[in-house]
Short mmCIF file of C-alpha atoms in Angstrom, two decimals:
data_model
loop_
_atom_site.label_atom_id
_atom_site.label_comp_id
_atom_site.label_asym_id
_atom_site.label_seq_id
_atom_site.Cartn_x
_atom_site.Cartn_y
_atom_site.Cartn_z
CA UNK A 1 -18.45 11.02 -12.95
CA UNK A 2 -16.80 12.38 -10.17
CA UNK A 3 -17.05 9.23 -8.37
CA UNK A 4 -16.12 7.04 -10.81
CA UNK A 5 -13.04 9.22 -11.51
CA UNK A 6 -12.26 8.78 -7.63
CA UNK A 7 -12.13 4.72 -7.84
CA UNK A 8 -10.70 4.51 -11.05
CA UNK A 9 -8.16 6.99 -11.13
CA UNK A 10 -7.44 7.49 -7.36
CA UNK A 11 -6.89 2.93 -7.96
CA UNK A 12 -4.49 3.58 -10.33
CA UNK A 13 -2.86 6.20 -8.81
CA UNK A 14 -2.55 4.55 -5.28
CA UNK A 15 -1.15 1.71 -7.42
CA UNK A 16 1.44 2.85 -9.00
CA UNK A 17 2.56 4.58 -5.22
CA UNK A 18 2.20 1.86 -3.25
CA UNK A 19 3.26 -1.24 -5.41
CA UNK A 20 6.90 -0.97 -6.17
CA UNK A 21 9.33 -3.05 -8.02
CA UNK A 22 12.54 -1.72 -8.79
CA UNK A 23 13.09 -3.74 -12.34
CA UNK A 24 10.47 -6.26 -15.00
CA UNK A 25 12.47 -8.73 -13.61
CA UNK A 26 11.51 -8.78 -10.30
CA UNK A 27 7.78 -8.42 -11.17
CA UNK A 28 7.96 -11.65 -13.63
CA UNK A 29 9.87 -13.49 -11.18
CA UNK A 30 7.46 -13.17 -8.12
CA UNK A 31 4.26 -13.13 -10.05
CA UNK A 32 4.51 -15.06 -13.21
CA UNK A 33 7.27 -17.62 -12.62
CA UNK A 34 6.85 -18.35 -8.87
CA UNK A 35 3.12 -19.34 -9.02
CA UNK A 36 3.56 -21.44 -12.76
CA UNK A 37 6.27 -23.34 -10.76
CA UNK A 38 3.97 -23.88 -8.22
CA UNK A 39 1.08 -25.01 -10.63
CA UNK A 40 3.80 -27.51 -12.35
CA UNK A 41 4.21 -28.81 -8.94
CA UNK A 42 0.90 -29.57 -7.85
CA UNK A 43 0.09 -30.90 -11.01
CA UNK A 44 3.05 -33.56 -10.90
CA UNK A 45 2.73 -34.21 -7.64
CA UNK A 46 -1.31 -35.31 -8.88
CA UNK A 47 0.02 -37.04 -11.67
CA UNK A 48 2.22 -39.27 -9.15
CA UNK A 49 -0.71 -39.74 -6.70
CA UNK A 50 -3.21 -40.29 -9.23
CA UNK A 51 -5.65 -38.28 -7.31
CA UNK A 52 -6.72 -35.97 -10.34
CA UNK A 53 -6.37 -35.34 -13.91
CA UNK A 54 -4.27 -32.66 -15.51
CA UNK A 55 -7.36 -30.24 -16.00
CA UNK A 56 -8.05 -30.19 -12.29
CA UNK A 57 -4.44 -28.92 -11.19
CA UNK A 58 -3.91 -26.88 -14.06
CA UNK A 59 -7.57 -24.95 -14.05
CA UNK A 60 -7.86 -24.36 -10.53
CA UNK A 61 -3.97 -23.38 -9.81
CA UNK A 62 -4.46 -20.97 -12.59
CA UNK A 63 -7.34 -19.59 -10.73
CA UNK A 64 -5.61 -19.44 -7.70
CA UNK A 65 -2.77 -17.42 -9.28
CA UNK A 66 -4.21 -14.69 -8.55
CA UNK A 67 -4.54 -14.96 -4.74
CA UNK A 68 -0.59 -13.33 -4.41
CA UNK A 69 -1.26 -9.95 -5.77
CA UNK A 70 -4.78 -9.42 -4.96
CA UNK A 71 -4.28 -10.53 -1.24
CA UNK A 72 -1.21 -9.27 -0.73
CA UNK A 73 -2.03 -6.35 -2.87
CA UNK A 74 -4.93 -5.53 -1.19
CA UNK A 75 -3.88 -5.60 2.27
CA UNK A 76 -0.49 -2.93 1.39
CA UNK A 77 -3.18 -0.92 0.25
CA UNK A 78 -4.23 0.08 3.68
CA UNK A 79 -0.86 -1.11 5.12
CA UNK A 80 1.48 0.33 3.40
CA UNK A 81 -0.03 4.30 4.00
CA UNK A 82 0.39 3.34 7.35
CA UNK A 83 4.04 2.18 6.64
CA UNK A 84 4.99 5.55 4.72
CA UNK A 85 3.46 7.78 7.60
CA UNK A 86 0.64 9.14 4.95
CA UNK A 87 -2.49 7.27 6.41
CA UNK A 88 -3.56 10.57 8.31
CA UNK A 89 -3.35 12.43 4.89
CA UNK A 90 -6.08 9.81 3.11
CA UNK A 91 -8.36 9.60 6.35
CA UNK A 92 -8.69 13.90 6.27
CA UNK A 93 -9.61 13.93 2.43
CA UNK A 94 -13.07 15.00 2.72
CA UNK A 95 -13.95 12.80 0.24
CA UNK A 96 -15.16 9.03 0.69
CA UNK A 97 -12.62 7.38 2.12
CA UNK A 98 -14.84 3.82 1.56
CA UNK A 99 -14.63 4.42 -1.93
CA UNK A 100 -10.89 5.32 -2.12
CA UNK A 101 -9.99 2.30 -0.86
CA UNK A 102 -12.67 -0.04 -2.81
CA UNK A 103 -11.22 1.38 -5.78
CA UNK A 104 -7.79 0.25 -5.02
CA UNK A 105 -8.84 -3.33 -5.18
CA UNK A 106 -9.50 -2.69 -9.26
CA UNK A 107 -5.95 -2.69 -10.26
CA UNK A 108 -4.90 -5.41 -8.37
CA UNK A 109 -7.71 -7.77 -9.53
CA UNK A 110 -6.32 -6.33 -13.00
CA UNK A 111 -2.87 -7.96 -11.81
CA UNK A 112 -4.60 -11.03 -10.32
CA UNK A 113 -6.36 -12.13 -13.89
CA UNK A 114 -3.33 -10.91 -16.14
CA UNK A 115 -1.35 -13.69 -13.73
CA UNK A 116 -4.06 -16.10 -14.15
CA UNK A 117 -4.47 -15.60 -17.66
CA UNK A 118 -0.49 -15.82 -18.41
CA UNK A 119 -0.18 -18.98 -15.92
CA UNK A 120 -3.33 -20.91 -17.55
CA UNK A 121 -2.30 -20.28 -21.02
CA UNK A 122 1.82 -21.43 -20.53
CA UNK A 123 1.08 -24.34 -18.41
CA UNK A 124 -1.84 -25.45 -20.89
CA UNK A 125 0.92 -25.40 -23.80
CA UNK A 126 4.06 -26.67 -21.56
CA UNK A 127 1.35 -29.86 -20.43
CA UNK A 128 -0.80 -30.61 -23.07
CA UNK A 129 -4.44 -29.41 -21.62
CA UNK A 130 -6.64 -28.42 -24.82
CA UNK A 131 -9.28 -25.92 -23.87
CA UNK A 132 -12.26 -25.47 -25.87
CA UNK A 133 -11.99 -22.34 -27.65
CA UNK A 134 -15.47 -21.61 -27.13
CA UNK A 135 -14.81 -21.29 -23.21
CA UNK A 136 -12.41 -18.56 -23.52
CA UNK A 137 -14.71 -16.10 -22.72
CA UNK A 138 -16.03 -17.90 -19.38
CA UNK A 139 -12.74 -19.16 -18.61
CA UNK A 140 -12.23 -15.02 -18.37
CA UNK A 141 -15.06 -14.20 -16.82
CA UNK A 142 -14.42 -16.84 -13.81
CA UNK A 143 -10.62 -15.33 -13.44
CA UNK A 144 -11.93 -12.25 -13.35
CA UNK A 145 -14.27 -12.81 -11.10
CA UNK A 146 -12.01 -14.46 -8.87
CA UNK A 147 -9.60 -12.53 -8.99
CA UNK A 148 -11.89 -9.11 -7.78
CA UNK A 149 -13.22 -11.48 -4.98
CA UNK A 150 -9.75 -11.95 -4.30
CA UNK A 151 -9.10 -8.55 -4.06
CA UNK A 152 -11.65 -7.31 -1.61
CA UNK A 153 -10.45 -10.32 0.41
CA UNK A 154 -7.63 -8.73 0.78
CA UNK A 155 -8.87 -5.26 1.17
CA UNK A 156 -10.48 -7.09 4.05
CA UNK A 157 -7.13 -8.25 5.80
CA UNK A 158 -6.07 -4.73 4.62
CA UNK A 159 -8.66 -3.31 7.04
CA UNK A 160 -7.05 -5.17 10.41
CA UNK A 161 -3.61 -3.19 9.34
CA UNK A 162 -5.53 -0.10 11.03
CA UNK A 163 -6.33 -1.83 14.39
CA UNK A 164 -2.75 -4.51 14.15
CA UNK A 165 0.71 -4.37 13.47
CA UNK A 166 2.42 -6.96 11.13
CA UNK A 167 -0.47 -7.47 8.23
CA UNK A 168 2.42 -9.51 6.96
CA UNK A 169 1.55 -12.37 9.04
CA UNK A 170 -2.22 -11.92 8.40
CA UNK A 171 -1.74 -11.86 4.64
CA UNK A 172 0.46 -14.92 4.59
CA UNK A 173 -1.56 -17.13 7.03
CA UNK A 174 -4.67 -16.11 4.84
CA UNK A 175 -2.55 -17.21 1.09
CA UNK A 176 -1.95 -20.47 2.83
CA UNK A 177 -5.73 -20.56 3.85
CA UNK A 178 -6.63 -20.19 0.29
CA UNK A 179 -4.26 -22.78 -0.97
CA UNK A 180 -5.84 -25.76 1.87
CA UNK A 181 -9.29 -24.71 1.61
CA UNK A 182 -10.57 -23.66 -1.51
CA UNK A 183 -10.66 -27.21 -3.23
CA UNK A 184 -7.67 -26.27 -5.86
CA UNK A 185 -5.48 -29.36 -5.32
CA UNK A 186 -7.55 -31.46 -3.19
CA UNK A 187 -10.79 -32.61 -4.33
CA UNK A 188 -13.84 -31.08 -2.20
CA UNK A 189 -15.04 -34.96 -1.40
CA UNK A 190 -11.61 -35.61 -0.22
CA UNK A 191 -11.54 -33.11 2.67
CA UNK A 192 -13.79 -32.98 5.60
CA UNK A 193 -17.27 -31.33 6.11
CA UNK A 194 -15.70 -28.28 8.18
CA UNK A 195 -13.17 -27.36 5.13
CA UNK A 196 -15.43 -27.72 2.59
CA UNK A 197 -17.76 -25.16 3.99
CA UNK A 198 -15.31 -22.96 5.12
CA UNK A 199 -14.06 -22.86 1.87
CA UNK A 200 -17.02 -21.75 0.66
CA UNK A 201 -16.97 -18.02 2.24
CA UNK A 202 -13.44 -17.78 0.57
CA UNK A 203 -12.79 -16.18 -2.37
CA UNK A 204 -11.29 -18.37 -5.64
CA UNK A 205 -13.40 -21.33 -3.87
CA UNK A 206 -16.35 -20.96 -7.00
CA UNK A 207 -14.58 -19.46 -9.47
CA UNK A 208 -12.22 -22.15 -9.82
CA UNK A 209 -15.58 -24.84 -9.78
CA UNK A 210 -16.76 -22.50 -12.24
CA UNK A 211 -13.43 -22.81 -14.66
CA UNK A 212 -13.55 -26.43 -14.28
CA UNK A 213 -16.84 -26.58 -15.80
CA UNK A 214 -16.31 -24.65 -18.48
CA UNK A 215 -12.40 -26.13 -19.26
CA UNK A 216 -14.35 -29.31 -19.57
CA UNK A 217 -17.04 -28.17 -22.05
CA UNK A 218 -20.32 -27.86 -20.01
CA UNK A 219 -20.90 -24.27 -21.45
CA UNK A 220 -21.68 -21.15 -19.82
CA UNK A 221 -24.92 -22.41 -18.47
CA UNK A 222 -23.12 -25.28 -15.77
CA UNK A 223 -21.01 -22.46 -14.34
CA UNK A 224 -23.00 -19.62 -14.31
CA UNK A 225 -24.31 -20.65 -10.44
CA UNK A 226 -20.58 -20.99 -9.03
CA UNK A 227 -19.86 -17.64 -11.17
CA UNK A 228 -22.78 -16.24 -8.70
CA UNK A 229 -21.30 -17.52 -6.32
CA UNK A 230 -18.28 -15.82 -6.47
CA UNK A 231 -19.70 -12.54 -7.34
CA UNK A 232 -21.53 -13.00 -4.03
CA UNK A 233 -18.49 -13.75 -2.15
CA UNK A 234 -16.89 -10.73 -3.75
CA UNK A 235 -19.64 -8.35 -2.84
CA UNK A 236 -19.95 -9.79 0.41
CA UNK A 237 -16.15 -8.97 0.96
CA UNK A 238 -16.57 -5.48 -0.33
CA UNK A 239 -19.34 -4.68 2.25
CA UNK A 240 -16.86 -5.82 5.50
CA UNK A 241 -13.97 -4.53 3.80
CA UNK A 242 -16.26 -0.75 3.86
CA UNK A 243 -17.36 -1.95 7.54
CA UNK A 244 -14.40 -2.30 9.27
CA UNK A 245 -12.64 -0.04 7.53
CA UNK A 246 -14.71 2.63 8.99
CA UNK A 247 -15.23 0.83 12.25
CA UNK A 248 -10.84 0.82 12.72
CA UNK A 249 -10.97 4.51 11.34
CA UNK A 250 -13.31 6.00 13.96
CA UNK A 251 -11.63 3.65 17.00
CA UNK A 252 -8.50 4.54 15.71
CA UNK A 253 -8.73 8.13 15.66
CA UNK A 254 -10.40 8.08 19.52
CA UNK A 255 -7.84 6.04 20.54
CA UNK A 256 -5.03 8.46 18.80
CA UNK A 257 -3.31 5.30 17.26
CA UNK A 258 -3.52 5.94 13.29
CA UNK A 259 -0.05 6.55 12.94
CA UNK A 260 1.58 4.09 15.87
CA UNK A 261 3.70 1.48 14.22
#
């Protein structure tokens, strides 16, 4: 109990402290607005070239929604003690400091699938898309799972804020990384070999195959090996995000740089 107090609550708490907005209208605008607009775009922009139907833009732009808070989200995470001067504070608790910082990726995977959800279900009505109402629950369980891969991804970049500077540039190179290589707006046959299969160690990369499947009726069954897929990913993120964290904590308190800016 006590440990699942520490990831839950100690997520939430971190949460609230580190992810500021000063009014609603600031959090709709950059999170719910911003990425529909970009989902209307893409999928316009594939109407025009004819290179995909309306499902594909809308499904896997919904999916990949969720990148901005959970990358961005989880790299402040780490950053952002570092920022406020309190890292020292979190790295003395003599409690795990592995599991205080897994558990901050929870709320923002919370964020990341209340964006997806929000963006999938206004652009479905504002373009037509019908989804089977017997895929709601998969359609869920991909977001979700995306979006807590997504997270730990970013915990990940979060990590490097120990050992570099500006995680501002890491976390925005990555977002663009997820946007060119995870298959959302360009077909996977349409790119070359090396994208593809980087694309597959990223997070949102199976999650959004597995939406697609289900959007277009296959059942649970046809996505259920990109859903493992994902999960995989996620874990796998989870584990380095653990590793380095404690690699950059021990290096960083030899070298006496926790606090240097």
């Amino acid at each position: 109990m006590r440990t699942l107090r520490l990831v839950t609550v100690g997520g939430v708490i971190a949460y609230r402290a580190l992810f500021n907005w000063t009014r609603p209208a600031i959090f709709v605008g950059t999170l719910l607005v911003g990425p529909l607009f970009q989902l209307l775009f893409f999928a316009y922009l594939g109407r025009q070239l004819q290179v995909a139907d309306d499902r594909f833009y809308i499904v896997g732009n919904a999916v990949l929604t969720a990148t901005l808070a959970c990358v961005f989200g989880g790299t402040l995470a780490v950053g952002n003690e570092r920022r406020y001067g309190t890292l020292g504070h979190v790295l003395l608790s003599p409690r795990s400091r592995t599991l205080v910082f897994l558990g901050r990726a929870l709320p923002y995977a919370g964020n990341g699938l209340m964006i997806a959800v929000v963006t999938l279900t206004v652009s479905a009505a504002l373009l037509g898309l019908r989804l089977p109402v017997s895929a709601v629950p998969g359609l869920l369980l991909a977001m979700a799972a995306g979006s807590l891969a997504c997270a730990f991804f970013g915990l990940t970049l979060g990590a490097l804020g120990l050992r570099f500077r500006d995680v501002w540039v890491i976390s925005n190179v990555a977002v663009a990384l997820l946007l060119l290589l995870t298959g959302v707006n360009v077909p996977a046959e349409s790119l070359p070999d090396w994208m593809v299969t980087a694309g597959r160690f990223l997070p949102i990369t199976h999650a959004a195959e597995a939406a697609r499947q289900l959007a277009a009726g296959r059942g649970l069954g046809a996505a259920a090996p990109a859903l493992g897929w994902e999960v995989l990913v996620g874990i796998g993120y989870a584990v380095l995000a653990a590793v380095l964290l404690k690699v950059f904590e021990t290096e960083s308190r030899r070298t006496a740089s926790l606090e240097t800016l």
